[in-house]
Amino acid sequence: MAATNFQTEYNHSYVLTAGESNACGRMPLTLVTERVIEVATEHANALGIGYAALITKNMGWVLSRLSIEMTRYPVINEHYTLTTWIETYNRHFSERNMVMTAPDGSVFGYMRTVWVAMDFESRTMADLTSFEQEAFPVADLPCPIERIPRMPPLGADAVEESYTFRYCDIDFNRHVNTVRYLDLILNHWSLDHFDKNIIRRFDIMFRRECHYGETVLLRIEGSQCDKSACEIVREGERLVDARIEWQKIEK
């Protein structure tokens, strides 16, 4: 159920079904990301700055940066609500924050996102100045997690594995879907690793698009540590940077 007063805040409530959960019975990070994109899209549509409005100018929103910091994850049959608001915007991008809460008001976690307006013809940043300022109502609400950190290139000793993007990796923009990058990164670790660890903090930055049929290298440092650094590279060019902070599961 979505909020009716959406001028500064917008919320959508869900329940985690068994079919949506991961092997440990919790909400997977990929679903958190899908919900973040979904609720951001709903709010933008309600404000008149969503796909229907932007596509008339041959533009669209593209997720550029995402940070997720969780205290805990919803479990099967648990209800949760995502609330989103705009923190800042300019003529090229918008910063949007979110909080995930339980019915009793306790916080599961926070998310920070940066959305860039893309010109679909030039595949470069578009100019949003044709939209009224009132279409971007900024809310003065707290988001206590840090912005995405700087992520330097990985060293030559990083573990590498190759992957070729396939049909199911591609979305309607005909580039690789955001969640497919997470699939590629997270599939590096074993089921045993996820039985013993959860992701406390996840950061990802998208630098370049990937497309169907392209072969990339996933490079990872610290795969067995409490912090792991990742990058996706094509012919030496960094396309995606990511960072994971792991937390041991208490028995």
Short mmCIF file of N, CA and C in Angstrom, two decimals, residues 121-182:
data_model
loop_
_atom_site.label_atom_id
_atom_site.label_comp_id
_atom_site.label_asym_id
_atom_site.label_seq_id
_atom_site.Cartn_x
_atom_site.Cartn_y
_atom_site.Cartn_z
N GLU A 121 19.42 9.15 -26.68
CA GLU A 121 20.03 9.23 -28.01
C GLU A 121 21.54 9.31 -27.93
N SER A 122 22.05 10.19 -27.07
CA SER A 122 23.50 10.37 -26.96
C SER A 122 24.12 9.42 -25.94
N ARG A 123 23.29 8.80 -25.07
CA ARG A 123 23.74 7.93 -23.97
C ARG A 123 24.65 8.70 -23.02
N THR A 124 24.37 9.99 -22.86
CA THR A 124 25.10 10.83 -21.91
C THR A 124 24.09 11.47 -20.95
N MET A 125 24.60 12.22 -19.96
CA MET A 125 23.72 12.87 -19.00
C MET A 125 22.82 13.89 -19.69
N ALA A 126 21.55 13.86 -19.32
CA ALA A 126 20.58 14.79 -19.87
C ALA A 126 20.47 16.03 -18.97
N ASP A 127 19.74 17.04 -19.45
CA ASP A 127 19.56 18.29 -18.72
C ASP A 127 18.12 18.36 -18.23
N LEU A 128 17.93 18.51 -16.90
CA LEU A 128 16.60 18.49 -16.29
C LEU A 128 16.01 19.88 -16.08
N THR A 129 16.65 20.91 -16.60
CA THR A 129 16.19 22.27 -16.29
C THR A 129 14.82 22.58 -16.89
N SER A 130 14.33 21.78 -17.83
CA SER A 130 13.01 22.02 -18.39
C SER A 130 11.89 21.63 -17.43
N PHE A 131 12.23 20.91 -16.36
CA PHE A 131 11.23 20.54 -15.36
C PHE A 131 11.20 21.58 -14.25
N GLU A 132 9.99 21.85 -13.75
CA GLU A 132 9.83 22.84 -12.70
C GLU A 132 10.51 22.40 -11.41
N GLN A 133 11.04 23.36 -10.68
CA GLN A 133 11.71 23.07 -9.41
C GLN A 133 10.76 22.38 -8.44
N GLU A 134 9.47 22.73 -8.48
CA GLU A 134 8.50 22.16 -7.56
C GLU A 134 8.31 20.67 -7.79
N ALA A 135 8.74 20.17 -8.93
CA ALA A 135 8.61 18.74 -9.21
C ALA A 135 9.60 17.92 -8.40
N PHE A 136 10.55 18.59 -7.76
CA PHE A 136 11.57 17.91 -6.95
C PHE A 136 11.48 18.41 -5.50
N PRO A 137 10.43 18.02 -4.76
CA PRO A 137 10.30 18.51 -3.38
C PRO A 137 11.34 17.88 -2.47
N VAL A 138 12.26 18.69 -1.99
CA VAL A 138 13.34 18.21 -1.12
C VAL A 138 12.83 18.12 0.31
N ALA A 139 13.13 17.00 0.97
CA ALA A 139 12.70 16.80 2.36
C ALA A 139 13.91 16.86 3.29
N ASP A 140 13.75 17.53 4.39
CA ASP A 140 14.81 17.64 5.39
C ASP A 140 14.62 16.52 6.41
N LEU A 141 14.98 15.30 5.99
CA LEU A 141 14.83 14.12 6.84
C LEU A 141 16.19 13.46 7.05
N PRO A 142 16.42 12.87 8.20
CA PRO A 142 17.74 12.28 8.47
C PRO A 142 17.95 10.97 7.72
N CYS A 143 19.16 10.78 7.24
CA CYS A 143 19.61 9.50 6.70
C CYS A 143 21.00 9.27 7.30
N PRO A 144 21.09 8.53 8.39
CA PRO A 144 22.32 8.51 9.20
C PRO A 144 23.46 7.67 8.65
N ILE A 145 23.33 7.12 7.45
CA ILE A 145 24.45 6.35 6.90
C ILE A 145 25.30 7.24 6.00
N GLU A 146 26.57 6.87 5.88
CA GLU A 146 27.50 7.66 5.08
C GLU A 146 27.19 7.53 3.59
N ARG A 147 27.55 8.57 2.84
CA ARG A 147 27.48 8.48 1.39
C ARG A 147 28.48 7.43 0.89
N ILE A 148 28.31 7.03 -0.35
CA ILE A 148 29.17 6.01 -0.91
C ILE A 148 30.63 6.44 -0.84
N PRO A 149 31.51 5.56 -0.40
CA PRO A 149 32.91 5.95 -0.23
C PRO A 149 33.66 5.90 -1.57
N ARG A 150 34.83 6.50 -1.57
CA ARG A 150 35.72 6.38 -2.72
C ARG A 150 36.22 4.94 -2.81
N MET A 151 36.22 4.39 -4.01
CA MET A 151 36.65 3.01 -4.21
C MET A 151 37.76 2.97 -5.25
N PRO A 152 39.01 2.87 -4.81
CA PRO A 152 40.13 2.88 -5.75
C PRO A 152 40.21 1.59 -6.55
N PRO A 153 40.94 1.59 -7.66
CA PRO A 153 41.11 0.36 -8.45
C PRO A 153 41.75 -0.75 -7.62
N LEU A 154 41.41 -1.99 -7.95
CA LEU A 154 41.98 -3.12 -7.23
C LEU A 154 43.37 -3.44 -7.76
N GLY A 155 44.14 -4.13 -6.93
CA GLY A 155 45.50 -4.48 -7.31
C GLY A 155 45.57 -5.65 -8.28
N ALA A 156 46.79 -5.92 -8.72
CA ALA A 156 46.99 -6.97 -9.71
C ALA A 156 46.73 -8.36 -9.15
N ASP A 157 46.72 -8.50 -7.82
CA ASP A 157 46.55 -9.81 -7.22
C ASP A 157 45.09 -10.15 -6.93
N ALA A 158 44.14 -9.34 -7.40
CA ALA A 158 42.72 -9.62 -7.19
C ALA A 158 42.32 -10.93 -7.87
N VAL A 159 41.41 -11.66 -7.23
CA VAL A 159 40.86 -12.88 -7.83
C VAL A 159 39.97 -12.49 -9.01
N GLU A 160 40.06 -13.22 -10.11
CA GLU A 160 39.31 -12.86 -11.32
C GLU A 160 38.48 -14.04 -11.82
N GLU A 161 37.30 -13.72 -12.34
CA GLU A 161 36.49 -14.71 -13.05
C GLU A 161 35.73 -13.99 -14.16
N SER A 162 35.56 -14.65 -15.29
CA SER A 162 34.93 -14.00 -16.44
C SER A 162 33.45 -14.38 -16.53
N TYR A 163 32.70 -13.49 -17.18
CA TYR A 163 31.27 -13.74 -17.37
C TYR A 163 30.83 -13.04 -18.65
N THR A 164 29.98 -13.71 -19.42
CA THR A 164 29.40 -13.12 -20.63
C THR A 164 27.92 -12.86 -20.38
N PHE A 165 27.48 -11.62 -20.56
CA PHE A 165 26.09 -11.26 -20.30
C PHE A 165 25.17 -11.90 -21.33
N ARG A 166 24.04 -12.43 -20.83
CA ARG A 166 23.10 -13.18 -21.64
C ARG A 166 21.75 -12.47 -21.70
N TYR A 167 20.80 -13.10 -22.38
CA TYR A 167 19.49 -12.51 -22.62
C TYR A 167 18.81 -12.05 -21.32
N CYS A 168 18.79 -12.91 -20.29
CA CYS A 168 18.07 -12.57 -19.06
C CYS A 168 18.76 -11.50 -18.24
N ASP A 169 19.95 -11.08 -18.63
CA ASP A 169 20.65 -10.01 -17.93
C ASP A 169 20.23 -8.62 -18.41
N ILE A 170 19.48 -8.54 -19.50
CA ILE A 170 19.23 -7.26 -20.19
C ILE A 170 17.84 -6.74 -19.84
N ASP A 171 17.71 -5.42 -19.64
CA ASP A 171 16.41 -4.82 -19.36
C ASP A 171 15.88 -4.06 -20.57
N PHE A 172 14.79 -3.30 -20.37
CA PHE A 172 14.14 -2.64 -21.50
C PHE A 172 14.98 -1.52 -22.10
N ASN A 173 15.95 -1.02 -21.34
CA ASN A 173 16.88 -0.04 -21.90
C ASN A 173 17.95 -0.71 -22.75
N ARG A 174 17.90 -2.05 -22.83
CA ARG A 174 18.81 -2.86 -23.63
C ARG A 174 20.25 -2.77 -23.13
N HIS A 175 20.37 -2.51 -21.82
CA HIS A 175 21.66 -2.68 -21.16
C HIS A 175 21.46 -3.60 -19.97
N VAL A 176 22.54 -3.96 -19.29
CA VAL A 176 22.44 -4.92 -18.20
C VAL A 176 21.64 -4.33 -17.05
N ASN A 177 20.69 -5.11 -16.56
CA ASN A 177 19.84 -4.71 -15.45
C ASN A 177 20.67 -4.56 -14.17
N THR A 178 20.32 -3.57 -13.36
CA THR A 178 21.06 -3.29 -12.13
C THR A 178 21.23 -4.53 -11.26
N VAL A 179 20.14 -5.27 -11.06
CA VAL A 179 20.19 -6.41 -10.15
C VAL A 179 21.09 -7.51 -10.69
N ARG A 180 21.26 -7.60 -12.01
CA ARG A 180 22.13 -8.64 -12.58
C ARG A 180 23.59 -8.42 -12.20
N TYR A 181 23.98 -7.17 -12.01
CA TYR A 181 25.34 -6.92 -11.53
C TYR A 181 25.51 -7.47 -10.11
N LEU A 182 24.49 -7.29 -9.28
CA LEU A 182 24.55 -7.85 -7.93
C LEU A 182 24.59 -9.37 -7.97
#
